[in-house]
Short mmCIF file of C-alpha atoms in Angstrom, two decimals:
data_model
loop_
_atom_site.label_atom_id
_atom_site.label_comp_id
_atom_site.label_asym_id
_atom_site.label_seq_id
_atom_site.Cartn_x
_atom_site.Cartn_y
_atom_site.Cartn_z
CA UNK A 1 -9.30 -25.76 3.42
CA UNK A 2 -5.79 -26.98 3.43
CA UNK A 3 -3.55 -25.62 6.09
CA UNK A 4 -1.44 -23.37 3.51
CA UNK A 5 -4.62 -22.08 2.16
CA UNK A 6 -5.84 -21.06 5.43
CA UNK A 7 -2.66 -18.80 6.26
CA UNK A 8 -3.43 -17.06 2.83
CA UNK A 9 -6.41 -16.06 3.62
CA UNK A 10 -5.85 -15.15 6.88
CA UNK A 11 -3.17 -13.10 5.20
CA UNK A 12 -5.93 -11.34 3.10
CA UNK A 13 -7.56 -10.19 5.86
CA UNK A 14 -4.90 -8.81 7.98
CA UNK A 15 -3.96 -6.71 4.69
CA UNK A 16 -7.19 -5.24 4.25
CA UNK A 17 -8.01 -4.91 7.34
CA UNK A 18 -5.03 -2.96 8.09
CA UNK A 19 -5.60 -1.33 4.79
CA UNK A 20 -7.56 1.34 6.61
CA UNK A 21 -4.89 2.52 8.87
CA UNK A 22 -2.43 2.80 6.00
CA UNK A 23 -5.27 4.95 4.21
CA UNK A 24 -5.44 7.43 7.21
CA UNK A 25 -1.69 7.78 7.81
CA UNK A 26 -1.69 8.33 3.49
CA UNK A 27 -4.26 11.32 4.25
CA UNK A 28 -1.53 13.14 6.46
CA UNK A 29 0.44 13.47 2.93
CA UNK A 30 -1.79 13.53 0.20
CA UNK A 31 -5.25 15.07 -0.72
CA UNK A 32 -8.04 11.87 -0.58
CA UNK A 33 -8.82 11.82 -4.89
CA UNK A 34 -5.05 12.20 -5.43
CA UNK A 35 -3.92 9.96 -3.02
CA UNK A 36 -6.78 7.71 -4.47
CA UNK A 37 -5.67 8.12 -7.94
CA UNK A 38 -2.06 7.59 -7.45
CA UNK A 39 -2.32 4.37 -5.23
CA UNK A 40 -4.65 2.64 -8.73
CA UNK A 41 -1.53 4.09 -11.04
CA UNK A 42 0.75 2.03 -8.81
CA UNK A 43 -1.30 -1.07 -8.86
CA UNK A 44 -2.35 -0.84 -12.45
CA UNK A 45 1.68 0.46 -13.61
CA UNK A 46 3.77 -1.94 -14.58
CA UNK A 47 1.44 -5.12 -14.03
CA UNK A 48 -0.86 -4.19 -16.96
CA UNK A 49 1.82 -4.63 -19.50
CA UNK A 50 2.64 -8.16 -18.20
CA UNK A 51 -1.09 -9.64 -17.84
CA UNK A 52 -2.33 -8.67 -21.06
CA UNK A 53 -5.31 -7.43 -21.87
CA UNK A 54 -8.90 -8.25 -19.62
CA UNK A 55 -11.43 -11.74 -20.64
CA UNK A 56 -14.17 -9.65 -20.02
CA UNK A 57 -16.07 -6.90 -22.33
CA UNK A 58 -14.53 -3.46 -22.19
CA UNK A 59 -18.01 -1.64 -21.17
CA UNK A 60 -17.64 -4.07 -17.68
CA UNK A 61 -14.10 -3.32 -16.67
CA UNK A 62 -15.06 0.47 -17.04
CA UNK A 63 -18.14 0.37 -15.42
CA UNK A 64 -16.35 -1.58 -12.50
CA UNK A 65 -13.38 1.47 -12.83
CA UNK A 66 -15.85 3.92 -12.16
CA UNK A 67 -18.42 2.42 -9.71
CA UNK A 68 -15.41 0.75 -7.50
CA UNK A 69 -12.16 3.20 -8.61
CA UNK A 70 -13.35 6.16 -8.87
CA UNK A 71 -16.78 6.49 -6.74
CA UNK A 72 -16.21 4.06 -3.85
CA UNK A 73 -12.77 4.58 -3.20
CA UNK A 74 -12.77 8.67 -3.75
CA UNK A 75 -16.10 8.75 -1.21
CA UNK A 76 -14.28 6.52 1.23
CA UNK A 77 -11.28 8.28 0.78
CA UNK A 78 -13.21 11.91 1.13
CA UNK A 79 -14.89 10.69 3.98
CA UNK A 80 -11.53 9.88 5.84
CA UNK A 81 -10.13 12.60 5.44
CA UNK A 82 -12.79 14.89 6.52
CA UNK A 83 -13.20 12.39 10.00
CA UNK A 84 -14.03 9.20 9.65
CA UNK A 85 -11.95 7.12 12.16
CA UNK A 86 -10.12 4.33 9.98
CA UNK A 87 -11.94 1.40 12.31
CA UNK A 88 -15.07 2.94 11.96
CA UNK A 89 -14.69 3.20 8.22
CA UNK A 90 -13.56 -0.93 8.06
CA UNK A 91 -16.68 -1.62 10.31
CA UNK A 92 -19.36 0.87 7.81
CA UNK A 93 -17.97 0.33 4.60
CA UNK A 94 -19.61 -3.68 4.74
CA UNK A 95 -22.67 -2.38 4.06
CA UNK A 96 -21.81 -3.48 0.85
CA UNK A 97 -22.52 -6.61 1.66
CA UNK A 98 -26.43 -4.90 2.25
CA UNK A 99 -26.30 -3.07 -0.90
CA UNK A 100 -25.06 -6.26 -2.85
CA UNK A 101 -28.47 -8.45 -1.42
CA UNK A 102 -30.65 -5.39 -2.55
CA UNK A 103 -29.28 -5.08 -5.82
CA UNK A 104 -29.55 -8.45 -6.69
CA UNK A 105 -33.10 -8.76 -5.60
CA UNK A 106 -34.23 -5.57 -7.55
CA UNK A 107 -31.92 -5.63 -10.04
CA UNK A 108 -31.39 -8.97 -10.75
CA UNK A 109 -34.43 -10.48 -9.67
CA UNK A 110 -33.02 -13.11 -7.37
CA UNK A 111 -35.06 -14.76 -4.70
CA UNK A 112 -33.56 -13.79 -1.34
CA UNK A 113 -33.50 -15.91 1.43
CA UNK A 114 -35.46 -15.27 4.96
CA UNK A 115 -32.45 -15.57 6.87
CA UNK A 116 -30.70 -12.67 3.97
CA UNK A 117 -33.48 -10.61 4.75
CA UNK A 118 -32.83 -10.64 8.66
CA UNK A 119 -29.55 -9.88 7.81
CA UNK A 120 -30.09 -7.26 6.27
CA UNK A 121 -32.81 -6.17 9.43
CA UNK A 122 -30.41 -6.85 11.62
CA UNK A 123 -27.19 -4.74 10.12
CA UNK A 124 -29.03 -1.79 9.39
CA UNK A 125 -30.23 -1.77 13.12
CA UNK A 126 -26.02 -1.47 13.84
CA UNK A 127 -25.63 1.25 11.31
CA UNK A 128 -28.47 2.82 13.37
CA UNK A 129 -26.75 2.80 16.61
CA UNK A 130 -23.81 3.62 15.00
CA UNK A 131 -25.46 6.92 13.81
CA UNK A 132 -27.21 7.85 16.95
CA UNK A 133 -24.26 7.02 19.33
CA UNK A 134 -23.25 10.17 20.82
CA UNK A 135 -19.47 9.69 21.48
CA UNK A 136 -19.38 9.18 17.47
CA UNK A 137 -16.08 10.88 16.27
CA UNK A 138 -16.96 11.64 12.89
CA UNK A 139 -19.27 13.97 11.23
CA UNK A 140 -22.74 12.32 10.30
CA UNK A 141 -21.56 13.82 6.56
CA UNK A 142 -18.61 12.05 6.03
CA UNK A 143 -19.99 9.01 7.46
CA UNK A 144 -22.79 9.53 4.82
CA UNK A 145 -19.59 9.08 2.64
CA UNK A 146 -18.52 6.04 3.62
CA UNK A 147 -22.16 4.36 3.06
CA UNK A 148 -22.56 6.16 -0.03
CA UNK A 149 -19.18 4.09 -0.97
CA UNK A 150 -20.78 1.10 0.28
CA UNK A 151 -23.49 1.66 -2.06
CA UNK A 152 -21.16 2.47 -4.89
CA UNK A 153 -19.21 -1.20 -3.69
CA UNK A 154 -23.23 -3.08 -4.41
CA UNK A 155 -23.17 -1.59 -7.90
CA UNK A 156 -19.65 -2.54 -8.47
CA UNK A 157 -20.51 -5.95 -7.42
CA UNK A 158 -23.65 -6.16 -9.06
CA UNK A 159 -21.78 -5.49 -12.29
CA UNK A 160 -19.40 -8.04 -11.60
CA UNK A 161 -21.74 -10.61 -11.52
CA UNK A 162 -22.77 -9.73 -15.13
CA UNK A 163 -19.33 -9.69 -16.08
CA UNK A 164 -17.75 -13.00 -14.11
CA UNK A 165 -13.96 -12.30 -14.52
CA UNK A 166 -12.38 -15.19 -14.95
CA UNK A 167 -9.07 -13.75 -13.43
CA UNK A 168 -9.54 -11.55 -10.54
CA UNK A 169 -6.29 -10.10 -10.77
CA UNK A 170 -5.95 -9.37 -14.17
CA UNK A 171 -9.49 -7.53 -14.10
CA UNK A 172 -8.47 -5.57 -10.79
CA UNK A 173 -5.07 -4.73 -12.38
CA UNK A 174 -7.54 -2.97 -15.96
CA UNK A 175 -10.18 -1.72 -13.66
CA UNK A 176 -7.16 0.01 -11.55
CA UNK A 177 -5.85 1.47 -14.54
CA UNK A 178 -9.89 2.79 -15.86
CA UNK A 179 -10.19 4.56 -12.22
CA UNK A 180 -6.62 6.83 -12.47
CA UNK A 181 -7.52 9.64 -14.97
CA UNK A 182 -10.85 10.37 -13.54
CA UNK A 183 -9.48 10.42 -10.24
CA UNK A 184 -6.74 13.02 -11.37
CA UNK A 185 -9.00 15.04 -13.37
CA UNK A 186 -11.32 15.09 -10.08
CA UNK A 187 -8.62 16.05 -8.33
CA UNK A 188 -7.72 18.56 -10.59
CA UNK A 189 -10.90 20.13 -10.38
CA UNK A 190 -11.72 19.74 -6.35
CA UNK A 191 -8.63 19.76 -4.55
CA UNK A 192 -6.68 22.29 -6.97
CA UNK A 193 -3.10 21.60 -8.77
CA UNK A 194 -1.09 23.94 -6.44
CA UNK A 195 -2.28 20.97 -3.61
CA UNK A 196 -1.42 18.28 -6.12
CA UNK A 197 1.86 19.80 -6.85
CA UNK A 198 3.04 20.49 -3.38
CA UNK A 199 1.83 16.75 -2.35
CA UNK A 200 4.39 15.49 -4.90
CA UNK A 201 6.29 17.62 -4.28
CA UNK A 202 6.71 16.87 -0.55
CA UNK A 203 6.61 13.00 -0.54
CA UNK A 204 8.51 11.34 2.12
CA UNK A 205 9.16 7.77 3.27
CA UNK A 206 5.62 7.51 4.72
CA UNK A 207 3.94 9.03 1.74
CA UNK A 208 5.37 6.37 -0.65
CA UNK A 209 4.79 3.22 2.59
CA UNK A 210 1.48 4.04 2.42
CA UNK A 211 1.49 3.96 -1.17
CA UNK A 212 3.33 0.86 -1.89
CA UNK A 213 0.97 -1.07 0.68
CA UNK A 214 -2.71 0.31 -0.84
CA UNK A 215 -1.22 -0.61 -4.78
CA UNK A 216 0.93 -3.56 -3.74
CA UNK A 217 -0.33 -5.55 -0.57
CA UNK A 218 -3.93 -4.52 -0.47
CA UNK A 219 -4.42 -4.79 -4.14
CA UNK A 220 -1.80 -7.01 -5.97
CA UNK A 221 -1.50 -9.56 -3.56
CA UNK A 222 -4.91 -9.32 -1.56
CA UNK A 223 -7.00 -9.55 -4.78
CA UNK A 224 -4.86 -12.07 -6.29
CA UNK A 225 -4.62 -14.29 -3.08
CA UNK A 226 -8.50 -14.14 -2.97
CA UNK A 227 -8.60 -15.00 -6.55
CA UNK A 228 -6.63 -17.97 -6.19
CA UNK A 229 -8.87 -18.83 -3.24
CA UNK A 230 -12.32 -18.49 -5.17
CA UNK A 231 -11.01 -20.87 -7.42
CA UNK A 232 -9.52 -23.60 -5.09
CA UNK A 233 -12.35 -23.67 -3.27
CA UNK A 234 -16.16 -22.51 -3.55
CA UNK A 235 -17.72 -19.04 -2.44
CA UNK A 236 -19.22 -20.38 0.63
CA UNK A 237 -16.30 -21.42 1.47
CA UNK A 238 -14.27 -18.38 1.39
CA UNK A 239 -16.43 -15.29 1.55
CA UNK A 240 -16.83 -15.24 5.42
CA UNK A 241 -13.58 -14.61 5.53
CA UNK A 242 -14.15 -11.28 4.39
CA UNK A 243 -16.00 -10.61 7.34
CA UNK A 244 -12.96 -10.41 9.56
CA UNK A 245 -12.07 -7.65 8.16
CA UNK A 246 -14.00 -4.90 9.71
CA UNK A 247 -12.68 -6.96 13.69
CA UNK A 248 -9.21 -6.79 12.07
CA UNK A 249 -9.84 -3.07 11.09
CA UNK A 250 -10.75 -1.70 14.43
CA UNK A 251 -8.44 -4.03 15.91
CA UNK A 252 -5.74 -2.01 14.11
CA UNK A 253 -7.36 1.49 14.40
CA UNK A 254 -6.86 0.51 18.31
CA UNK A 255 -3.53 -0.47 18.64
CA UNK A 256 -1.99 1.57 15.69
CA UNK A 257 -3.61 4.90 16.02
CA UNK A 258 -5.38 4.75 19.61
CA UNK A 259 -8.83 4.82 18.34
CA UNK A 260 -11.20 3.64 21.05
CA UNK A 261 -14.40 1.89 21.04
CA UNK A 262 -17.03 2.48 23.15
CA UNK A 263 -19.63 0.12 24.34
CA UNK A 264 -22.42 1.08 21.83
CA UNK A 265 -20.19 1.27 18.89
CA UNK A 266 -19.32 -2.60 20.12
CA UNK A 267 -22.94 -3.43 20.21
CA UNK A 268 -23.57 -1.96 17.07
CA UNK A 269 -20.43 -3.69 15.32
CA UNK A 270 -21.86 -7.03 16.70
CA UNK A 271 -25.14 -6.39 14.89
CA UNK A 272 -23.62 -5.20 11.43
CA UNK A 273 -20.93 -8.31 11.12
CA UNK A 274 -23.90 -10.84 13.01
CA UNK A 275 -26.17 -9.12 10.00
CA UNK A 276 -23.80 -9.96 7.17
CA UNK A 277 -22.88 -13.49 8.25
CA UNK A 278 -26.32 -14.31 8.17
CA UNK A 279 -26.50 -12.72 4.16
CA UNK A 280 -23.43 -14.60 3.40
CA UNK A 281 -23.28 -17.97 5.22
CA UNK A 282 -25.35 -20.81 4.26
CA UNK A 283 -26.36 -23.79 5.15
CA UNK A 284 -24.68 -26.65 3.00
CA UNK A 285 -26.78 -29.55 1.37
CA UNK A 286 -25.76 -32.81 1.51
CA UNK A 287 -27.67 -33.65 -1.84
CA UNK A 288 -26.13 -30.27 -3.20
CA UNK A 289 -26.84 -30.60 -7.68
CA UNK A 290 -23.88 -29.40 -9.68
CA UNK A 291 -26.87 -26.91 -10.92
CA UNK A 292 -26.02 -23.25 -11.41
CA UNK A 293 -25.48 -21.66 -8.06
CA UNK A 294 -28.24 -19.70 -6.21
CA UNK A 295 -28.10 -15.83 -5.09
CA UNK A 296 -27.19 -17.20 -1.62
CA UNK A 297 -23.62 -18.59 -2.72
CA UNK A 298 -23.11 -16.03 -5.82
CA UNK A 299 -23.58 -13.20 -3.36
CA UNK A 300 -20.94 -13.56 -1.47
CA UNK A 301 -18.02 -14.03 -4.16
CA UNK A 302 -18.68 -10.36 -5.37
CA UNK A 303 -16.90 -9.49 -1.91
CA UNK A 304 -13.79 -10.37 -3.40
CA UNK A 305 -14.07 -7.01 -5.39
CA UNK A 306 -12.75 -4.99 -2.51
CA UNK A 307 -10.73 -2.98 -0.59
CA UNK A 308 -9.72 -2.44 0.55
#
């Protein structure tokens, strides 16, 4: 990877993994689906009447909208708000990378690899410890949250692979805009309009930061950075990237909000991101054929459908 191209993706993961941080401070001001919906409306408003319309079928870029908009980010963003410390959610939230690997085996039929299969072992031992560790911060519901999200993220991705955008931004940008009336009407319905209105109502300076970064940095220019990536360069190549961004996101949690980590949440962190390196990495051939990828290297470019 050329210097340049390294810095960008380093970029990438410094936005999302700070991403998290920007979602909890966003909490302080705005009800989670609200908050959700709003930060797709800025993301999807004004860029969808520049890139024109999606290059994939309709019934993908809603089914993406609603399994990535609207159920992964309002059960991530629920979750936050009701607990969930923002480095814990970066580090729990991979298990997408699980539910990917067990969606494409069952649902797709691929093969999986013994190593993908440790993995997988492996990662769900960390979520384990991170479930029974007693100093846990956050209520065992909410966390359910943020794995239910991570499950909502495989079916996202597994839909993705069906529909293999050809522009990564452009498809974000449509699946943004699928995601912002559900979210409202949700919001509507759950959180009430009297808390809608007096959200609006009361935006300040932070409010509309943490706004600008989620639609702007951690959408617009993360997804269309890691776009640009997957096609300079091949999957294997750029997915493990993506697992920085759980170390970034408790990095942040630490020295932005004082969130601490204890010795058997590090343990248990350790386990998840050893778990998904081995589910993502491979082993290159030399005698590689310019044959149609296997599960091993099309796995890991659905991660670019995040977060973040």
């Amino acid at each position: 990877m050329k210097p340049r191209d390294l810095l960008l993706a380093l970029a990438v993961v410094v936005a999302w993994g700070v991403n998290f941080v920007v979602i909890e401070v966003g909490l302080e001001d705005f009800p989670p689906l609200l908050f959700s919906a709003l930060r797709f409306l800025f993301a999807a408003v004004p860029a969808i009447f520049f890139l024109g319309r999606p290059r994939v079928a309709w019934r993908y870029v809603i089914g993406v909208g609603l399994a990535l908009g609207v159920a992964k980010f309002g059960l991530l963003f629920i979750a936050m708000d009701r607990g969930v410390p923002a480095g814990l959610a970066s580090l729990v939230l991979q298990s997408q990378v699980i539910f990917t690997v067990i969606f494409a085996i069952t649902v797709l039929r691929e093969r999986p690899r013994p190593a993908q299969v440790a993995g997988i072992a492996i990662a769900c031992g960390g979520m384990l410890l991170i479930v029974f560790d007693h100093g846990l911060s956050a209520p065992l519901g909410a966390l359910a949250l943020v794995i239910l999200a991570g499950a909502c993220w495989g079916v996202s991705n597994t839909i993705t692979r069906y529909a293999k955008p050809p522009d990564t931004l452009r498809f974000m940008v449509w699946v943004s805009a699928v995601a912002v009336v559900p979210l409202t009407l949700l919001s509507l319905l759950t959180e009430g309009p009297r808390a809608d209105l007096d959200a609006l109502r009361g935006i300040d300076v932070t409010g509309v930061g943490a706004l600008a970064y989620l639609a702007f940095v951690a959408t617009l220019f993360g997804f269309g950075i890691w776009g640009y990536l997957l096609r300079q360069y091949d999957a294997s190549t750029v997915a493990p990237f993506s697992l920085l961004v759980p170390i970034v996101g408790m990095a942040a949690a630490w020295l932005l909000r004082g969130e601490t980590v204890g010795l058997q949440q590090a343990i248990a962190a350790a386990l998840v991101i050893g778990g998904m390196a081995c589910t993502v990495i491979r082993r290159r051939s030399v005698s590689a054929s310019p044959s149609p990828e296997p599960m091993t290297t099309r796995t890991p470019e659905l991660h670019r459908q995040s977060t973040r």
